[in-house]
CSV table of C-alpha atoms in Angstrom, one decimal:
chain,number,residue,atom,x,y,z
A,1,UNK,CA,220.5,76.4,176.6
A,2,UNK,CA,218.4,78.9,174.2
A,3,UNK,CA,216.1,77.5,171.8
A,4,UNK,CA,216.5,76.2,168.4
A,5,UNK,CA,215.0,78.8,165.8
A,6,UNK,CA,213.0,77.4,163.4
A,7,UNK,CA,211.1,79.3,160.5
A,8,UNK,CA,207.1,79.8,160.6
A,9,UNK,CA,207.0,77.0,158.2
A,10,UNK,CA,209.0,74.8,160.0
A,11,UNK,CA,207.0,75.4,163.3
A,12,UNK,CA,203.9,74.4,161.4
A,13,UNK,CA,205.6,71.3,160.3
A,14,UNK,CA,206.7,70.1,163.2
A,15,UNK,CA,203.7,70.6,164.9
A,16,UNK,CA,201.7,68.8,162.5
A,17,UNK,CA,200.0,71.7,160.9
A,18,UNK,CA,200.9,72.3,158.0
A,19,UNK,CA,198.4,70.0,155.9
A,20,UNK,CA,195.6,70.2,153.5
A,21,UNK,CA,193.4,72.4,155.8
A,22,UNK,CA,195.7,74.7,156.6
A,23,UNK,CA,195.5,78.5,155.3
A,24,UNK,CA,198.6,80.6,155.4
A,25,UNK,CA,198.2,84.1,155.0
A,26,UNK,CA,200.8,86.8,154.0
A,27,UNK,CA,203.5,84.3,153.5
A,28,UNK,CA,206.1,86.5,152.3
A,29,UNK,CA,209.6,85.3,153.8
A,30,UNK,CA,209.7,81.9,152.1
A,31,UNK,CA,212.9,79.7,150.9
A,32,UNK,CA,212.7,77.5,147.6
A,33,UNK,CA,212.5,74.2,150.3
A,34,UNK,CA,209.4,75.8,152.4
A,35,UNK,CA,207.8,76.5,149.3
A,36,UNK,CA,208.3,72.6,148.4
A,37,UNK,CA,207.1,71.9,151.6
A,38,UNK,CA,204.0,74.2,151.5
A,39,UNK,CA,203.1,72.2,148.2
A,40,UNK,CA,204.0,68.9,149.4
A,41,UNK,CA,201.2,69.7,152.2
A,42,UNK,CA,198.3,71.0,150.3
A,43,UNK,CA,197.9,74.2,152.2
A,44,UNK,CA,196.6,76.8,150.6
A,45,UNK,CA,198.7,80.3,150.4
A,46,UNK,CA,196.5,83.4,150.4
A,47,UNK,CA,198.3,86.7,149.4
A,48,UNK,CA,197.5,89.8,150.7
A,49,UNK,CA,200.0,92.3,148.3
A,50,UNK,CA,197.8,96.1,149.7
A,51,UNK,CA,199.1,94.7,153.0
A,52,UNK,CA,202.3,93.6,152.7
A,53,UNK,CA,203.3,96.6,150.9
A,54,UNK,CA,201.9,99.1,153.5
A,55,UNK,CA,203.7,97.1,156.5
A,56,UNK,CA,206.7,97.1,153.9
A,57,UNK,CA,206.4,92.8,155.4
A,58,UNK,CA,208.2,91.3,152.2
A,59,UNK,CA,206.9,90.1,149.0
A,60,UNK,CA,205.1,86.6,148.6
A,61,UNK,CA,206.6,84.5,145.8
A,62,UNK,CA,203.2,83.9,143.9
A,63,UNK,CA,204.8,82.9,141.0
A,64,UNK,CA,207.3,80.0,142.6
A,65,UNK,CA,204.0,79.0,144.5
A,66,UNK,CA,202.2,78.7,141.6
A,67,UNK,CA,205.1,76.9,139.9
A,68,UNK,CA,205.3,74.3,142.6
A,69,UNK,CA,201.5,73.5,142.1
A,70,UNK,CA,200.1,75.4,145.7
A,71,UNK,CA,197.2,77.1,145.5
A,72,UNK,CA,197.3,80.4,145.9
A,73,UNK,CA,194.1,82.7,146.9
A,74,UNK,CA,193.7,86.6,146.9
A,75,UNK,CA,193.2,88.5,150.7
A,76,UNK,CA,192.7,92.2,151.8
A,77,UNK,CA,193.5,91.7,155.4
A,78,UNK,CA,192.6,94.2,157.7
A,79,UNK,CA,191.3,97.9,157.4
A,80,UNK,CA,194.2,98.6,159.1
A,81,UNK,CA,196.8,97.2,156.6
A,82,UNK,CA,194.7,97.7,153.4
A,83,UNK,CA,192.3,100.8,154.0
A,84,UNK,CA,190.1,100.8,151.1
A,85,UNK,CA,189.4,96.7,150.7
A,86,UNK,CA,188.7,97.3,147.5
A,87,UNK,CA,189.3,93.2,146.4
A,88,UNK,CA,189.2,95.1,142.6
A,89,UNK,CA,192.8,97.0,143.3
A,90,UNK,CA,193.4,93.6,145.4
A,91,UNK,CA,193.5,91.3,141.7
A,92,UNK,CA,195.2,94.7,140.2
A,93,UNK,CA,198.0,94.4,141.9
A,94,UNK,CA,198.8,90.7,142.6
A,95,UNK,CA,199.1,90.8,139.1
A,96,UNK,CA,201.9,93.1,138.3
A,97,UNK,CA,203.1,92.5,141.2
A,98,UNK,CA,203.9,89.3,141.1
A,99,UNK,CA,205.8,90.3,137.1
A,100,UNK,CA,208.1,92.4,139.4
A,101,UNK,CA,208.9,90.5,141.8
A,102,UNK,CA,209.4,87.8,139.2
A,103,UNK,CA,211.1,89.9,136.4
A,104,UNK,CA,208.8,88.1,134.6
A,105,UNK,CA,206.2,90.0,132.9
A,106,UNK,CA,204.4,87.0,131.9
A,107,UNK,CA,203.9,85.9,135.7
A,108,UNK,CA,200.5,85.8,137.1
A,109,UNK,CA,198.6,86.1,133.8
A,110,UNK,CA,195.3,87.9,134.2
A,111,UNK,CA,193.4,84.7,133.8
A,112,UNK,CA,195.6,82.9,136.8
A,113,UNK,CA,194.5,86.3,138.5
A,114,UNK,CA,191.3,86.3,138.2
A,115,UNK,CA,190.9,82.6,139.2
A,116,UNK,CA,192.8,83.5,142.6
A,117,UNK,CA,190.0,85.8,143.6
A,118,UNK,CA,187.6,83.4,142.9
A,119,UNK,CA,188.0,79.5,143.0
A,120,UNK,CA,191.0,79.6,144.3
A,121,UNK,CA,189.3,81.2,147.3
A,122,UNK,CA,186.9,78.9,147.7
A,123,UNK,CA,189.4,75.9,147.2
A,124,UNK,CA,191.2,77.4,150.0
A,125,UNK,CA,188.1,77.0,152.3
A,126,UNK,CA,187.2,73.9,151.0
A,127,UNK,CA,183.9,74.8,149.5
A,128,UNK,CA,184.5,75.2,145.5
A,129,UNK,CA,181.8,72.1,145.4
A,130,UNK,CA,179.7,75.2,146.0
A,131,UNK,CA,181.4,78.1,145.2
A,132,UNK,CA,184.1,80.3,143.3
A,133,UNK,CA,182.7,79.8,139.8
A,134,UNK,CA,179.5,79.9,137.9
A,135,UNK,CA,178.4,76.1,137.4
A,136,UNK,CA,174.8,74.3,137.6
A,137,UNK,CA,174.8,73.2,141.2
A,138,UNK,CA,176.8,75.9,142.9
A,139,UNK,CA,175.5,78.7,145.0
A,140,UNK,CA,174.3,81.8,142.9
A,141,UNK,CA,177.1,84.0,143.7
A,142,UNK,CA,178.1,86.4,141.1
A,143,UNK,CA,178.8,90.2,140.4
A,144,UNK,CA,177.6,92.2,137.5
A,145,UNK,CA,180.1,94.7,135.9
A,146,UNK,CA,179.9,97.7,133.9
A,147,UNK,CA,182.4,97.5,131.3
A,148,UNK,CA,180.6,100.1,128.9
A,149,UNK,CA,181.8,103.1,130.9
A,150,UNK,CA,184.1,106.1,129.0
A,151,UNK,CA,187.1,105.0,131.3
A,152,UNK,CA,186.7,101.5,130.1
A,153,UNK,CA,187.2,102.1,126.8
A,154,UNK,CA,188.5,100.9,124.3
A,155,UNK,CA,187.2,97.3,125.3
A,156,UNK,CA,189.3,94.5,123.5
A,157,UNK,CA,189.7,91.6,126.0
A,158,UNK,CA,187.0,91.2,129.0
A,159,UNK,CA,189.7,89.3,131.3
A,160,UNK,CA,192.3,92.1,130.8
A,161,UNK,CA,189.7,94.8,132.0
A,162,UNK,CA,188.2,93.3,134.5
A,163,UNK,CA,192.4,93.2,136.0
A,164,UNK,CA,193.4,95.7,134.9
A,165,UNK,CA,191.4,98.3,134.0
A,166,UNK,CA,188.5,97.9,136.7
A,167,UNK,CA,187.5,99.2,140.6
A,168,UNK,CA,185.0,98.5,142.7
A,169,UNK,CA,182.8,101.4,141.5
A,170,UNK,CA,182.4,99.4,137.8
A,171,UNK,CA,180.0,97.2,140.3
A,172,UNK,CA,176.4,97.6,139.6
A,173,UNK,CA,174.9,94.2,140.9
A,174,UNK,CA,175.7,91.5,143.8
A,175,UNK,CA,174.0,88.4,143.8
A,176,UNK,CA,174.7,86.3,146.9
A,177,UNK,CA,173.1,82.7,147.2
A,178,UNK,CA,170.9,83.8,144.4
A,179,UNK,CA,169.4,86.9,146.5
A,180,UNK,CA,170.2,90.5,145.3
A,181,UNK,CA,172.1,92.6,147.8
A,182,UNK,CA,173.2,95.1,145.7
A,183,UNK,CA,170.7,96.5,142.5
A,184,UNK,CA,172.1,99.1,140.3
A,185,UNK,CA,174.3,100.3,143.0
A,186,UNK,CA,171.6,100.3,145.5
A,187,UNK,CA,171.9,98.5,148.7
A,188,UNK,CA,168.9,96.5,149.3
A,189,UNK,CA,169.1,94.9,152.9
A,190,UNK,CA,171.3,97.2,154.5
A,191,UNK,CA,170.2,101.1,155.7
A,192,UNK,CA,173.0,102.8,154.2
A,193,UNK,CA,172.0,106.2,156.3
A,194,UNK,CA,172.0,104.0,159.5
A,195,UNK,CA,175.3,102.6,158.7
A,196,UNK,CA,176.9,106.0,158.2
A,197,UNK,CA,175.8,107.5,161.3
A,198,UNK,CA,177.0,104.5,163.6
A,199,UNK,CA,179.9,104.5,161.8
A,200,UNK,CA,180.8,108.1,162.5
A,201,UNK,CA,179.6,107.9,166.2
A,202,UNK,CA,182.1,104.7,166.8
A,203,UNK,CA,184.8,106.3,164.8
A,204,UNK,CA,184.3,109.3,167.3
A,205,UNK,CA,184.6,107.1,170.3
A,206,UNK,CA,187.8,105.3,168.8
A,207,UNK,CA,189.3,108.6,167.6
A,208,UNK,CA,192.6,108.9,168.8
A,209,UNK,CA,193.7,110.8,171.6
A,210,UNK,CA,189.8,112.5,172.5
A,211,UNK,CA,189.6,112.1,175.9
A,212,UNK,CA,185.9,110.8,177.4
A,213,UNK,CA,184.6,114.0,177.7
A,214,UNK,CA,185.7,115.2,174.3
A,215,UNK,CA,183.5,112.5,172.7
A,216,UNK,CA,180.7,113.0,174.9
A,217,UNK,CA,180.7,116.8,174.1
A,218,UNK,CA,181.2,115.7,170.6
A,219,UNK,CA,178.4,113.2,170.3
A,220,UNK,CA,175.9,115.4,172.1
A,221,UNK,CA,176.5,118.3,170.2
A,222,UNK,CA,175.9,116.9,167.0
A,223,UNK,CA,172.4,115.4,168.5
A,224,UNK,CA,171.5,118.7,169.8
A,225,UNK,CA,172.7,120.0,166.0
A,226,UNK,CA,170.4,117.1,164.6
A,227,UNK,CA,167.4,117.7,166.7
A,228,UNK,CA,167.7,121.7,165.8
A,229,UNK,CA,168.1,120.7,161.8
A,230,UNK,CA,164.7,118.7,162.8
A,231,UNK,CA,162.9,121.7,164.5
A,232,UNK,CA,164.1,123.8,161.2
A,233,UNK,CA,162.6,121.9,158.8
A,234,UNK,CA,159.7,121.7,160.7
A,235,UNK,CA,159.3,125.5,160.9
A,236,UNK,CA,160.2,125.8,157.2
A,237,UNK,CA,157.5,123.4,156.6
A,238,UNK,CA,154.9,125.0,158.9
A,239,UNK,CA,155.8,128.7,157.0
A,240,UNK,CA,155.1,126.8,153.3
A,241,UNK,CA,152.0,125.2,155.0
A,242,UNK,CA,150.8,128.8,155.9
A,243,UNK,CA,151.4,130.5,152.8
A,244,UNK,CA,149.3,127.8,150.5
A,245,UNK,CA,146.6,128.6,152.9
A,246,UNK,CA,146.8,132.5,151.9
């Protein structure tokens, strides 16, 4: 005798998951009574629309979840779904999105956006006593913008812009726990040269089909290139040094 199908949803339910602390990602293949069950629970939807799209997986029905009183929080998934993570083109598109899916071009207001990358996130993980909004008490975690740019121009409502109209580059300052990661687009606890070149040597190893000895040849040539670069500059150095003697 085969097995009974059930639906993800369903699954969950039966086996006592789906509750309060549960956080469903993606959800894009949802009927009118899962979405009343997902509500009746108190789990948390978060929607990841970059992803979905690329994997072509569906559309989640932000606007029915929202309607049914679930609380729905914004994702980027993986870099292999999504690419850029930019969280900025994230809010951008749950937005409209969720007008076309809806027909409704009043869905997903960019107010309701904004506070599904934010509290909403937090309520999800059941920290918004601490975080996903600026309030005495909470963690100091908070993002400057620059909203004076040509591109953002003219400026008539702050809330439209920052869904809108805004990217990831119109960051200038990150504040995490009150400690400044990020000052005037400056990184200030991370070695950004450090970080590019172990990136580029793992993305060597990981490139597809190199074989062992490609990437070995690979790796050690650009050393051998790096240490040449080195015993350039110090020739070039040791020439200027020479002439200011003369």
């Amino acid at each position: 005798m085969s097995a009974e199908l059930t639906s993800p949803v369903d699954n969950l339910k039966r086996m006592g998951l789906l509750n309060e602390r549960l956080i469903a990602v993606h959800m894009t293949q949802l009927t009118d009574d899962e979405i009343a069950s997902v509500a009746a629970s108190k789990a948390s939807v978060v929607h990841c629309p970059n992803s979905n799209l690329k994997l072509a997986s569906g559309f989640c029905p932000v606007s029915k979840l929202l309607r049914a009183g679930v609380n729905v929080a914004l994702g980027t998934d993986s870099a292999s779904s999504n690419n850029s993570l930019d969280f900025f083109q994230e809010l951008k598109l749950a937005a409209v999105l969720a007008k076309g899916v809806s027909g409704d071009a009043t869905a997903v207001p960019a107010w309701q956006a904004l506070r599904m990358a934010t509290l909403n996130g937090a309520i999800a993980l059941g920290i918004d006593s601490v975080a996903g909004s600026l309030e005495v008490g909470k963690a100091a975690d908070f993002i400057a913008v620059d909203l004076g740019r040509l591109e953002q121009q003219p400026l008539f409502n702050v809330l439209s812009h920052l869904v809108y109209a805004c990217n990831r580059s119109c960051v200038t300052d990150v504040w995490v726990a009150g400690s400044q990661l990020l000052d005037a687009r400056r990184l200030t606890t991370i070695d950004e040269e450090a970080v590019l070149k172990a990136v580029a040597e793992w993305a060597e190893k990981v490139r597809p089909g190199a074989t062992a000895e490609d990437k070995h040849t690979h790796l050690a040539d650009k050393d051998a290139k790096h240490v040449h670069t080195e015993e350039h500059g110090a020739e070039e150095a040791g020439k200027v040094h020479t002439k200011g003697e003369h």
